[in-house]
CSV table of C-alpha atoms (C1' of nucleotides) in Angstrom, one decimal:
chain,number,residue,atom,x,y,z
A,91,MET,CA,0.1,0.1,0.1
A,92,SER,CA,1.5,3.5,1.1
A,93,ARG,CA,2.0,5.1,-2.3
A,94,ARG,CA,2.0,8.2,0.1
A,95,THR,CA,3.4,11.3,-1.6
A,96,ARG,CA,6.5,12.5,0.1
A,97,LEU,CA,6.1,15.0,2.8
A,98,ASN,CA,7.7,18.2,2.4
A,99,GLN,CA,8.0,21.6,4.2
A,100,GLU,CA,5.0,23.3,2.4
A,101,MET,CA,2.5,20.4,3.2
A,102,ILE,CA,3.7,20.5,6.8
A,103,THR,CA,3.1,24.2,7.1
A,104,ASN,CA,-0.1,23.9,5.5
A,105,LYS,CA,-1.2,21.3,8.0
A,106,ALA,CA,0.0,23.4,10.8
A,107,LEU,CA,-1.9,26.4,9.6
A,108,GLU,CA,-5.1,24.2,9.2
A,109,ILE,CA,-4.8,22.9,12.9
A,110,ALA,CA,-4.3,26.4,14.0
A,111,ASP,CA,-7.3,27.6,12.3
A,112,ARG,CA,-9.4,24.6,13.6
A,113,ASN,CA,-8.1,24.4,17.3
A,114,GLY,CA,-5.9,27.5,18.0
A,115,MET,CA,-2.3,28.4,17.7
A,116,GLU,CA,-1.4,26.8,21.0
A,117,THR,CA,-2.4,23.4,19.8
A,118,VAL,CA,-0.1,23.3,17.1
A,119,THR,CA,2.4,20.9,18.7
A,120,MET,CA,5.0,18.5,17.0
A,121,ALA,CA,3.1,15.7,18.5
A,122,ALA,CA,-0.3,16.9,17.0
A,123,LEU,CA,1.3,17.8,13.7
A,124,ALA,CA,2.9,14.4,13.4
A,125,GLY,CA,-0.5,12.7,14.3
A,126,GLU,CA,-2.4,14.5,11.7
A,127,LEU,CA,0.2,13.6,9.1
A,128,THR,CA,0.3,10.0,10.3
A,129,ILE,CA,4.0,9.9,11.2
A,130,LYS,CA,5.8,10.0,14.4
A,131,SER,CA,7.0,13.5,15.8
A,132,PRO,CA,10.8,12.9,15.5
A,133,SER,CA,10.2,12.3,11.8
A,134,LEU,CA,9.3,16.0,11.4
A,135,TYR,CA,12.9,16.8,12.3
A,136,ASN,CA,13.9,15.7,8.9
A,137,HIS,CA,12.2,18.6,7.3
A,138,PHE,CA,12.4,21.4,10.2
A,139,LYS,CA,14.9,22.0,13.0
A,140,GLY,CA,12.2,22.2,15.3
A,141,LEU,CA,8.8,23.6,16.5
A,142,THR,CA,10.1,27.3,16.2
A,143,GLU,CA,11.3,26.8,12.7
A,144,VAL,CA,7.6,25.4,11.8
A,145,LYS,CA,6.2,28.5,13.3
A,146,GLN,CA,8.4,30.8,11.3
A,147,ALA,CA,7.3,28.9,8.3
A,148,MET,CA,3.6,29.5,9.3
A,149,SER,CA,4.2,33.2,9.8
A,150,VAL,CA,5.7,33.8,6.6
A,151,LYS,CA,2.8,32.0,4.7
A,152,ALA,CA,0.2,33.3,6.9
A,153,ILE,CA,1.3,37.1,6.4
A,154,ASP,CA,1.3,36.4,2.7
A,155,LEU,CA,-2.1,35.1,2.7
A,156,LEU,CA,-3.3,37.9,4.8
A,157,TYR,CA,-1.5,40.3,2.1
A,158,GLN,CA,-3.4,38.6,-0.8
A,159,HIS,CA,-6.8,38.8,1.0
A,160,LEU,CA,-6.2,42.6,1.7
A,161,LYS,CA,-5.0,43.5,-1.9
A,162,GLU,CA,-8.3,41.7,-3.4
A,163,ALA,CA,-10.3,43.7,-1.1
A,164,GLY,CA,-8.6,47.0,-2.3
A,165,ILE,CA,-9.2,46.4,-6.0
A,166,GLY,CA,-11.4,48.7,-7.9
A,167,LYS,CA,-12.0,50.8,-4.8
A,168,LYS,CA,-11.5,54.6,-5.0
A,169,GLU,CA,-8.4,55.9,-3.2
A,170,GLY,CA,-8.8,57.2,0.3
A,171,SER,CA,-11.6,56.5,2.8
A,172,GLU,CA,-13.4,53.8,0.4
A,173,THR,CA,-10.1,51.8,0.2
A,174,ILE,CA,-9.1,52.1,3.6
A,175,ARG,CA,-12.7,51.1,4.9
A,176,ALA,CA,-12.6,48.1,2.4
A,177,ILE,CA,-9.2,47.1,3.5
A,178,GLY,CA,-10.1,47.3,7.2
A,179,LYS,CA,-13.1,45.2,6.8
A,180,ALA,CA,-11.1,42.7,4.8
A,181,TYR,CA,-8.6,42.6,7.6
A,182,ILE,CA,-11.4,41.9,10.3
A,183,GLU,CA,-12.8,39.3,8.2
A,184,PHE,CA,-9.8,37.5,7.5
A,185,ALA,CA,-9.1,37.3,11.1
A,186,LYS,CA,-12.5,35.8,11.7
A,187,GLN,CA,-12.5,33.3,9.0
A,188,HIS,CA,-9.0,32.2,9.7
A,189,PRO,CA,-8.1,32.9,13.4
A,190,GLY,CA,-5.2,30.5,13.7
A,191,THR,CA,-3.6,31.9,10.5
A,192,TYR,CA,-4.1,35.3,11.7
A,193,ASP,CA,-2.4,34.5,14.9
A,194,ALA,CA,0.5,33.2,13.0
A,195,SER,CA,0.6,36.3,10.9
A,196,ILE,CA,1.2,38.9,13.7
A,197,THR,CA,4.0,36.8,15.5
A,198,ALA,CA,7.1,38.0,13.9
A,199,PRO,CA,9.5,35.1,13.4
A,200,TYR,CA,12.9,35.4,15.1
A,201,PRO,CA,15.2,35.4,13.7
A,202,TYR,CA,13.8,37.7,11.3
A,203,SER,CA,12.8,36.2,7.8
A,204,GLU,CA,13.3,38.3,4.8
A,205,ASN,CA,10.0,36.8,3.1
A,206,PHE,CA,8.1,37.9,6.3
A,207,GLN,CA,9.6,41.4,6.0
A,208,LEU,CA,8.7,41.6,2.3
A,209,ALA,CA,4.9,40.7,2.9
A,210,GLY,CA,4.8,42.9,5.9
A,211,GLU,CA,6.0,45.9,3.6
A,212,ALA,CA,3.8,44.9,0.9
A,213,ILE,CA,0.8,45.4,3.4
A,214,VAL,CA,2.2,48.8,4.4
A,215,GLY,CA,2.4,49.5,0.7
A,216,LEU,CA,-1.1,48.7,0.1
A,217,ILE,CA,-2.4,51.0,2.9
A,218,ARG,CA,0.3,53.7,1.9
A,219,GLU,CA,-1.4,53.9,-1.6
A,220,SER,CA,-4.9,54.3,-0.2
A,221,LEU,CA,-3.6,57.3,2.0
A,222,SER,CA,-2.3,59.3,-1.0
A,223,VAL,CA,-5.5,61.5,-1.0
A,224,TYR,CA,-4.6,62.8,2.3
A,225,SER,CA,-1.6,65.3,2.3
A,226,LEU,CA,0.8,63.7,4.7
A,227,ASN,CA,4.5,63.5,4.7
A,228,GLU,CA,6.5,60.3,4.8
A,229,LYS,CA,6.7,59.9,8.6
A,230,GLU,CA,2.9,60.8,9.1
A,231,ILE,CA,2.1,58.1,6.6
A,232,MET,CA,4.0,55.5,8.7
A,233,HIS,CA,2.1,56.8,11.8
A,234,VAL,CA,-1.2,56.4,10.2
A,235,VAL,CA,-0.4,52.9,8.9
A,236,ARG,CA,0.7,51.8,12.4
A,237,GLY,CA,-2.4,53.3,13.9
A,238,LEU,CA,-4.7,51.6,11.5
A,239,ARG,CA,-2.9,48.3,11.8
A,240,SER,CA,-2.9,48.8,15.7
A,241,LEU,CA,-6.7,49.7,15.6
A,242,LEU,CA,-7.7,46.6,13.5
A,243,HIS,CA,-5.4,44.2,15.5
A,244,GLY,CA,-6.6,45.4,18.8
A,245,LEU,CA,-10.4,45.0,17.5
A,246,VAL,CA,-9.5,41.4,16.4
A,247,ASP,CA,-7.4,40.6,19.3
A,248,LEU,CA,-9.6,41.7,22.3
A,249,LYS,CA,-12.7,40.2,20.7
A,250,ARG,CA,-10.7,36.8,20.6
A,251,LYS,CA,-9.5,37.0,24.1
A,252,GLY,CA,-12.9,37.8,25.4
A,253,GLY,CA,-12.0,41.3,26.2
A,254,PHE,CA,-15.4,42.8,25.5
A,255,ASN,CA,-18.5,41.9,27.3
A,256,LEU,CA,-21.4,41.1,25.2
A,257,GLN,CA,-24.7,42.9,25.0
A,258,VAL,CA,-23.6,45.4,22.5
A,259,ASP,CA,-22.6,44.0,19.1
A,260,ILE,CA,-19.0,43.5,18.6
A,261,GLU,CA,-19.0,43.8,14.7
A,262,ASP,CA,-21.0,47.2,15.1
A,263,SER,CA,-18.1,48.2,17.3
A,264,GLN,CA,-15.7,47.2,14.7
A,265,GLU,CA,-17.2,49.0,11.9
A,266,MET,CA,-17.8,52.2,14.1
A,267,SER,CA,-14.4,52.3,15.4
A,268,LEU,CA,-13.0,52.1,11.9
A,269,GLU,CA,-15.2,54.9,10.8
A,270,THR,CA,-13.9,57.0,13.9
A,271,PHE,CA,-10.2,56.5,13.1
A,272,ILE,CA,-10.9,57.3,9.2
A,273,ASN,CA,-12.8,60.4,10.2
A,274,GLY,CA,-9.9,61.4,12.2
A,275,LEU,CA,-7.7,61.5,9.3
A,276,ASN,CA,-9.5,64.7,8.0
A,277,ARG,CA,-8.2,67.8,9.8
B,100,MET,CA,16.2,30.2,61.6
B,101,SER,CA,13.5,29.9,59.0
B,102,ARG,CA,10.7,32.0,60.6
B,103,ARG,CA,9.5,32.3,57.1
B,104,THR,CA,5.9,33.9,57.0
B,105,ARG,CA,3.3,31.4,55.6
B,106,LEU,CA,2.7,31.5,51.9
B,107,ASN,CA,-0.7,32.6,50.9
B,108,GLN,CA,-2.4,33.2,47.5
B,109,GLU,CA,-1.6,37.0,47.4
B,110,MET,CA,2.2,36.4,47.9
B,111,ILE,CA,2.1,33.7,45.0
B,112,THR,CA,0.1,35.9,43.0
B,113,ASN,CA,2.7,38.9,43.2
B,114,LYS,CA,5.5,36.7,42.6
B,115,ALA,CA,4.0,35.3,39.5
B,116,LEU,CA,3.4,39.0,38.2
B,117,GLU,CA,6.8,39.8,39.1
B,118,ILE,CA,8.2,36.9,37.1
B,119,ALA,CA,5.9,37.8,34.2
B,120,ASP,CA,7.1,41.4,34.2
B,121,ARG,CA,10.7,40.3,34.2
B,122,ASN,CA,10.8,37.4,32.0
B,123,GLY,CA,7.6,37.3,30.3
B,124,MET,CA,4.3,35.8,30.8
B,125,GLU,CA,5.2,32.6,29.0
B,126,THR,CA,8.0,31.9,31.8
B,127,VAL,CA,5.4,31.8,34.7
B,128,THR,CA,5.3,28.1,35.3
B,129,MET,CA,4.7,26.3,38.5
B,130,ALA,CA,8.4,25.1,38.6
B,131,ALA,CA,9.8,28.7,38.0
B,132,LEU,CA,7.0,30.0,40.7
B,133,ALA,CA,8.0,27.4,43.2
B,134,GLY,CA,11.7,27.8,42.8
B,135,GLU,CA,11.6,31.6,43.4
B,136,LEU,CA,9.4,30.9,46.4
B,137,THR,CA,12.0,28.4,47.6
B,138,ILE,CA,9.3,25.7,47.9
B,139,LYS,CA,8.8,22.5,45.5
B,140,SER,CA,6.0,22.8,42.9
B,141,PRO,CA,3.7,20.4,44.3
B,142,SER,CA,3.3,22.8,47.4
B,143,LEU,CA,1.6,25.2,45.4
B,144,TYR,CA,-1.4,23.0,44.9
B,145,ASN,CA,-2.0,23.6,48.6
B,146,HIS,CA,-2.8,27.2,47.6
B,147,PHE,CA,-4.1,27.0,44.0
B,148,LYS,CA,-5.8,24.2,42.1
B,149,GLY,CA,-3.3,24.5,39.2
B,150,LEU,CA,-1.5,26.9,37.0
B,151,THR,CA,-4.8,27.9,35.4
B,152,GLU,CA,-6.0,29.1,38.7
B,153,VAL,CA,-2.8,31.0,39.4
B,154,LYS,CA,-3.2,32.8,36.0
B,155,GLN,CA,-6.9,33.6,36.8
B,156,ALA,CA,-5.6,35.4,40.0
B,157,MET,CA,-3.0,37.1,38.1
B,158,SER,CA,-5.6,38.5,35.8
B,159,VAL,CA,-7.7,39.7,38.4
B,160,LYS,CA,-5.0,41.4,40.0
B,161,ALA,CA,-3.5,42.8,37.0
B,162,ILE,CA,-6.7,44.4,35.7
B,163,ASP,CA,-7.2,46.0,39.0
B,164,LEU,CA,-3.7,47.5,38.9
B,165,LEU,CA,-4.2,48.6,35.5
B,166,TYR,CA,-7.4,50.4,36.5
B,167,GLN,CA,-5.7,52.2,39.4
B,168,HIS,CA,-3.0,53.5,37.1
B,169,LEU,CA,-5.7,54.8,34.6
B,170,LYS,CA,-7.8,56.4,37.5
B,171,GLU,CA,-4.8,58.4,38.7
B,172,ALA,CA,-3.9,59.6,35.4
B,173,GLY,CA,-7.3,60.9,34.8
B,174,ILE,CA,-7.6,62.9,38.0
B,175,GLY,CA,-7.8,66.8,37.7
B,176,LYS,CA,-8.1,66.6,33.8
B,177,LYS,CA,-10.8,68.4,32.1
B,178,GLU,CA,-13.3,66.2,30.7
B,179,GLY,CA,-13.3,65.3,27.0
B,180,SER,CA,-10.0,64.9,24.9
B,181,GLU,CA,-7.8,66.0,27.8
B,182,THR,CA,-8.9,63.1,29.9
B,183,ILE,CA,-8.8,60.6,27.0
B,184,ARG,CA,-5.3,61.6,26.1
B,185,ALA,CA,-4.0,61.3,29.6
B,186,ILE,CA,-5.6,57.8,30.1
B,187,GLY,CA,-4.4,56.8,26.8
B,188,LYS,CA,-0.8,57.7,27.5
B,189,ALA,CA,-1.2,56.0,30.9
B,190,TYR,CA,-2.4,52.7,29.3
B,191,ILE,CA,0.6,52.7,27.1
B,192,GLU,CA,3.0,53.5,29.8
B,193,PHE,CA,1.6,50.9,32.0
B,194,ALA,CA,2.2,48.2,29.5
B,195,LYS,CA,5.7,49.3,28.8
B,196,GLN,CA,6.5,49.5,32.5
B,197,HIS,CA,4.7,46.2,33.4
B,198,PRO,CA,4.8,44.0,30.4
B,199,GLY,CA,4.0,40.9,32.1
B,200,THR,CA,1.1,42.4,34.3
B,201,TYR,CA,-0.3,43.9,31.2
B,202,ASP,CA,-0.3,40.6,29.5
B,203,ALA,CA,-2.2,39.1,32.5
B,204,SER,CA,-4.8,42.0,32.3
B,205,ILE,CA,-6.0,41.4,28.9
B,206,THR,CA,-6.4,37.4,29.1
B,207,ALA,CA,-9.9,37.3,30.5
B,208,PRO,CA,-9.9,34.4,32.9
B,209,TYR,CA,-12.1,31.3,32.3
B,210,PRO,CA,-14.3,30.6,33.8
B,211,TYR,CA,-15.2,34.2,34.2
B,212,SER,CA,-14.2,35.9,37.5
B,213,GLU,CA,-16.6,38.5,39.3
B,214,ASN,CA,-13.7,40.4,40.5
B,215,PHE,CA,-12.2,40.6,36.9
B,216,GLN,CA,-15.6,41.7,35.2
B,217,LEU,CA,-15.9,44.5,37.9
B,218,ALA,CA,-12.5,45.8,37.4
B,219,GLY,CA,-13.2,45.6,33.6
B,220,GLU,CA,-16.4,47.7,34.0
B,221,ALA,CA,-14.6,50.3,36.3
B,222,ILE,CA,-12.2,50.9,33.5
B,223,VAL,CA,-15.1,51.4,31.1
B,224,GLY,CA,-16.6,53.6,33.5
B,225,LEU,CA,-13.5,55.6,33.6
B,226,ILE,CA,-13.6,56.3,29.9
B,227,ARG,CA,-17.2,56.6,29.8
B,228,GLU,CA,-17.1,59.7,32.0
B,229,SER,CA,-14.5,61.3,29.8
B,230,LEU,CA,-16.8,60.9,26.8
B,231,SER,CA,-19.7,62.8,28.5
B,232,VAL,CA,-18.7,65.9,26.4
B,233,TYR,CA,-19.4,64.2,23.2
B,234,SER,CA,-23.1,63.8,22.7
B,235,LEU,CA,-23.2,59.9,22.1
B,236,ASN,CA,-26.1,57.5,23.1
B,237,GLU,CA,-25.5,54.5,25.2
B,238,LYS,CA,-24.6,52.2,22.3
B,239,GLU,CA,-22.3,54.7,20.8
B,240,ILE,CA,-20.4,55.1,23.9
B,241,MET,CA,-19.9,51.5,24.2
B,242,HIS,CA,-18.4,51.3,20.7
B,243,VAL,CA,-16.1,54.2,21.2
B,244,VAL,CA,-14.9,52.8,24.7
B,245,ARG,CA,-14.2,49.4,22.7
B,246,GLY,CA,-12.4,51.3,19.8
B,247,LEU,CA,-10.3,53.4,22.2
B,248,ARG,CA,-9.5,50.1,24.1
B,249,SER,CA,-8.7,48.4,20.9
B,250,LEU,CA,-6.4,51.1,19.4
B,251,LEU,CA,-4.4,51.2,22.6
B,252,HIS,CA,-4.2,47.4,23.1
B,253,GLY,CA,-3.2,47.2,19.3
B,254,LEU,CA,-0.4,49.9,19.7
B,255,VAL,CA,1.0,48.1,22.7
B,256,ASP,CA,0.6,44.4,21.4
B,257,LEU,CA,2.2,45.1,17.8
B,258,LYS,CA,5.1,46.8,19.5
B,259,ARG,CA,5.7,43.9,21.8
B,260,LYS,CA,5.2,41.4,19.0
B,261,GLY,CA,7.7,43.1,16.9
B,262,GLY,CA,5.1,44.0,14.2
B,263,PHE,CA,6.5,47.5,13.7
B,264,ASN,CA,9.7,47.9,11.7
B,265,LEU,CA,11.8,50.3,13.4
B,266,GLN,CA,13.1,53.5,11.6
B,267,VAL,CA,10.2,55.7,12.5
B,268,ASP,CA,9.8,56.4,16.3
B,269,ILE,CA,7.1,54.1,17.9
B,270,GLU,CA,6.3,56.4,20.7
B,271,ASP,CA,5.4,59.2,18.2
B,272,SER,CA,3.3,56.6,16.3
B,273,GLN,CA,1.4,55.8,19.5
B,274,GLU,CA,0.8,59.5,20.2
B,275,MET,CA,-0.4,60.4,16.7
B,276,SER,CA,-2.5,57.4,16.4
B,277,LEU,CA,-4.2,58.4,19.8
B,278,GLU,CA,-4.8,62.0,18.3
B,279,THR,CA,-6.2,60.8,15.1
B,280,PHE,CA,-8.8,58.5,16.9
B,281,ILE,CA,-9.7,61.5,19.4
B,282,ASN,CA,-10.0,63.8,16.5
B,283,GLY,CA,-12.3,61.4,14.7
B,284,LEU,CA,-14.8,61.6,17.6
B,285,ASN,CA,-15.7,65.2,16.5
B,286,ARG,CA,-18.2,65.2,13.6
C,147,DT,C1',3.1,24.0,78.4
C,148,DT,C1',1.4,20.1,76.2
C,149,DG,C1',-1.3,17.7,72.7
C,150,DC,C1',-3.7,17.5,68.7
C,151,DA,C1',-5.8,18.4,64.3
C,152,DA,C1',-5.2,21.1,60.2
C,153,DA,C1',-2.5,23.3,57.1
C,154,DA,C1',1.3,23.2,54.3
C,155,DA,C1',5.5,21.4,53.2
C,156,DC,C1',7.7,17.0,51.4
C,157,DT,C1',9.1,12.9,48.0
C,158,DA,C1',7.8,9.7,44.2
C,159,DA,C1',5.6,9.0,40.3
C,160,DT,C1',2.6,9.6,35.8
C,161,DG,C1',2.1,11.4,31.4
C,162,DG,C1',2.8,15.0,27.7
C,163,DC,C1',5.8,17.8,25.5
C,164,DG,C1',10.2,18.9,22.3
C,165,DT,C1',14.2,17.1,21.2
C,166,DT,C1',18.4,14.1,20.2
C,167,DA,C1',20.7,9.8,18.8
C,168,DG,C1',21.0,5.9,16.6
C,169,DT,C1',18.8,2.5,13.4
C,170,DT,C1',16.0,0.8,9.5
C,171,DA,C1',13.3,1.0,5.3
C,172,DC,C1',12.6,3.1,1.1
C,173,DA,C1',13.2,5.4,-3.4
C,174,DA,C1',15.7,7.6,-6.7
C,175,DT,C1',19.8,7.3,-9.6
C,176,DG,C1',23.8,5.3,-11.8
D,151,DC,C1',20.3,-4.3,-9.7
D,152,DA,C1',23.5,-2.0,-6.3
D,153,DT,C1',24.4,2.2,-4.1
D,154,DT,C1',23.4,6.3,-1.6
D,155,DG,C1',20.8,9.7,0.6
D,156,DT,C1',16.2,10.7,2.2
D,157,DA,C1',12.8,10.1,5.4
D,158,DA,C1',10.8,7.2,8.3
D,159,DC,C1',11.3,4.5,12.8
D,160,DT,C1',12.2,3.3,18.1
D,161,DA,C1',14.2,4.6,22.4
D,162,DA,C1',15.7,7.8,25.3
D,163,DC,C1',16.2,12.5,28.1
D,164,DG,C1',14.9,16.6,30.4
D,165,DC,C1',11.3,19.8,31.6
D,166,DC,C1',6.7,20.6,32.3
D,167,DA,C1',1.9,20.0,35.0
D,168,DT,C1',-0.3,17.3,38.2
D,169,DT,C1',-1.7,13.4,41.6
D,170,DA,C1',-1.1,10.4,45.6
D,171,DG,C1',0.6,9.5,49.6
D,172,DT,C1',3.6,10.9,53.7
D,173,DT,C1',5.9,14.1,57.0
D,174,DT,C1',6.6,18.2,59.1
D,175,DT,C1',4.9,22.5,61.0
D,176,DT,C1',1.7,25.4,63.2
D,177,DG,C1',-2.0,27.3,65.7
D,178,DC,C1',-5.1,26.5,69.3
D,179,DA,C1',-7.4,24.3,73.2
D,180,DA,C1',-7.0,21.9,77.2
DNA sequence: TTGCAAAAACTAATGGCGTTAGTTACAATG
DNA sequence: CATTGTAACTAACGCCATTAGTTTTTGCAA
């Protein structure tokens, strides 16, 4: 029998992201990963140096997936608030649909991966373009990009960590907060 | 010799927060905690059911400390933007000074602790007061509170996770992002 | 002050994790 | 078909949380 296709880094990384999305990032262990790939955990060391390296690979793939998702959301939108709104909503949606992958995307791998850095800069570039209608200098642009990213991450992360008591709809809060920030860009 | 004062939950919780601030939340283990208290780890089970319960106690104490810090920052400030600015800066400063305690404060204990909920609501109340100058209804207030909390948490968390490439000053970004959000409250 | 019960320390052991070392099976290449 | 490298395996170690069972300490009542 067998006839099993040989395992490689990509297949392992995909399975790891799948587990993270299904059961949470903290359940991605060498044992769980090996189990789902129907091998024993020491065999994984033929492909990765250790769990840290697996997580690095997850980060790189994850931030790239996030970038693709945000890019598509921005296509065809008018520059300025319309694009920012679209990207912001896509960010929140991505985190909701792929919680584990999102988690992986915000954990910067150490040591720093070039691919991770590149994908991160691509996302910055995406937002940067949408800001061209506001007259901001280079530094101000970076501040705004960081602020927007922070707001979006905070909205996503606090929801996930149970930081909001219910009663008031969370998605409404996310939408309204984004509007407040966008509104604040006009001075 | 000895004459050691009997250990209790409070002393253990304080030591746990101390370790978290010094070496990071992930280094708070039963073994490390016991080691610093010069006992063996099974002895901790005379005081807590397990690590989860220790972390619950940390959360409760941590969010209360955060609340005290924010409350003091708001004293004597004019309502509205001035108070929001003060509380926001205090939030960021707290996370910088006490990274482990901050970490504990945003991880909602499960099962939900009443004390945790109360301290959380106290923080909401603090921000709520500062918003009275803006004419917002109940729901809108909650949205703004959540948005502000999210922005602040995002700014703090992304910095910690290495989500900002350097070059542009992070503290400037934090300050400017807060201003953008505050500015967005005027419509 | 002494004796006793409760509290809190201890040792020993289990099972799960990441990881390493050493060994075997497979599969591609000549 | 033989060889060689790849990728699987088993066995073992150290660290972790946790449990069970035992001994020491402590506070209080007689």
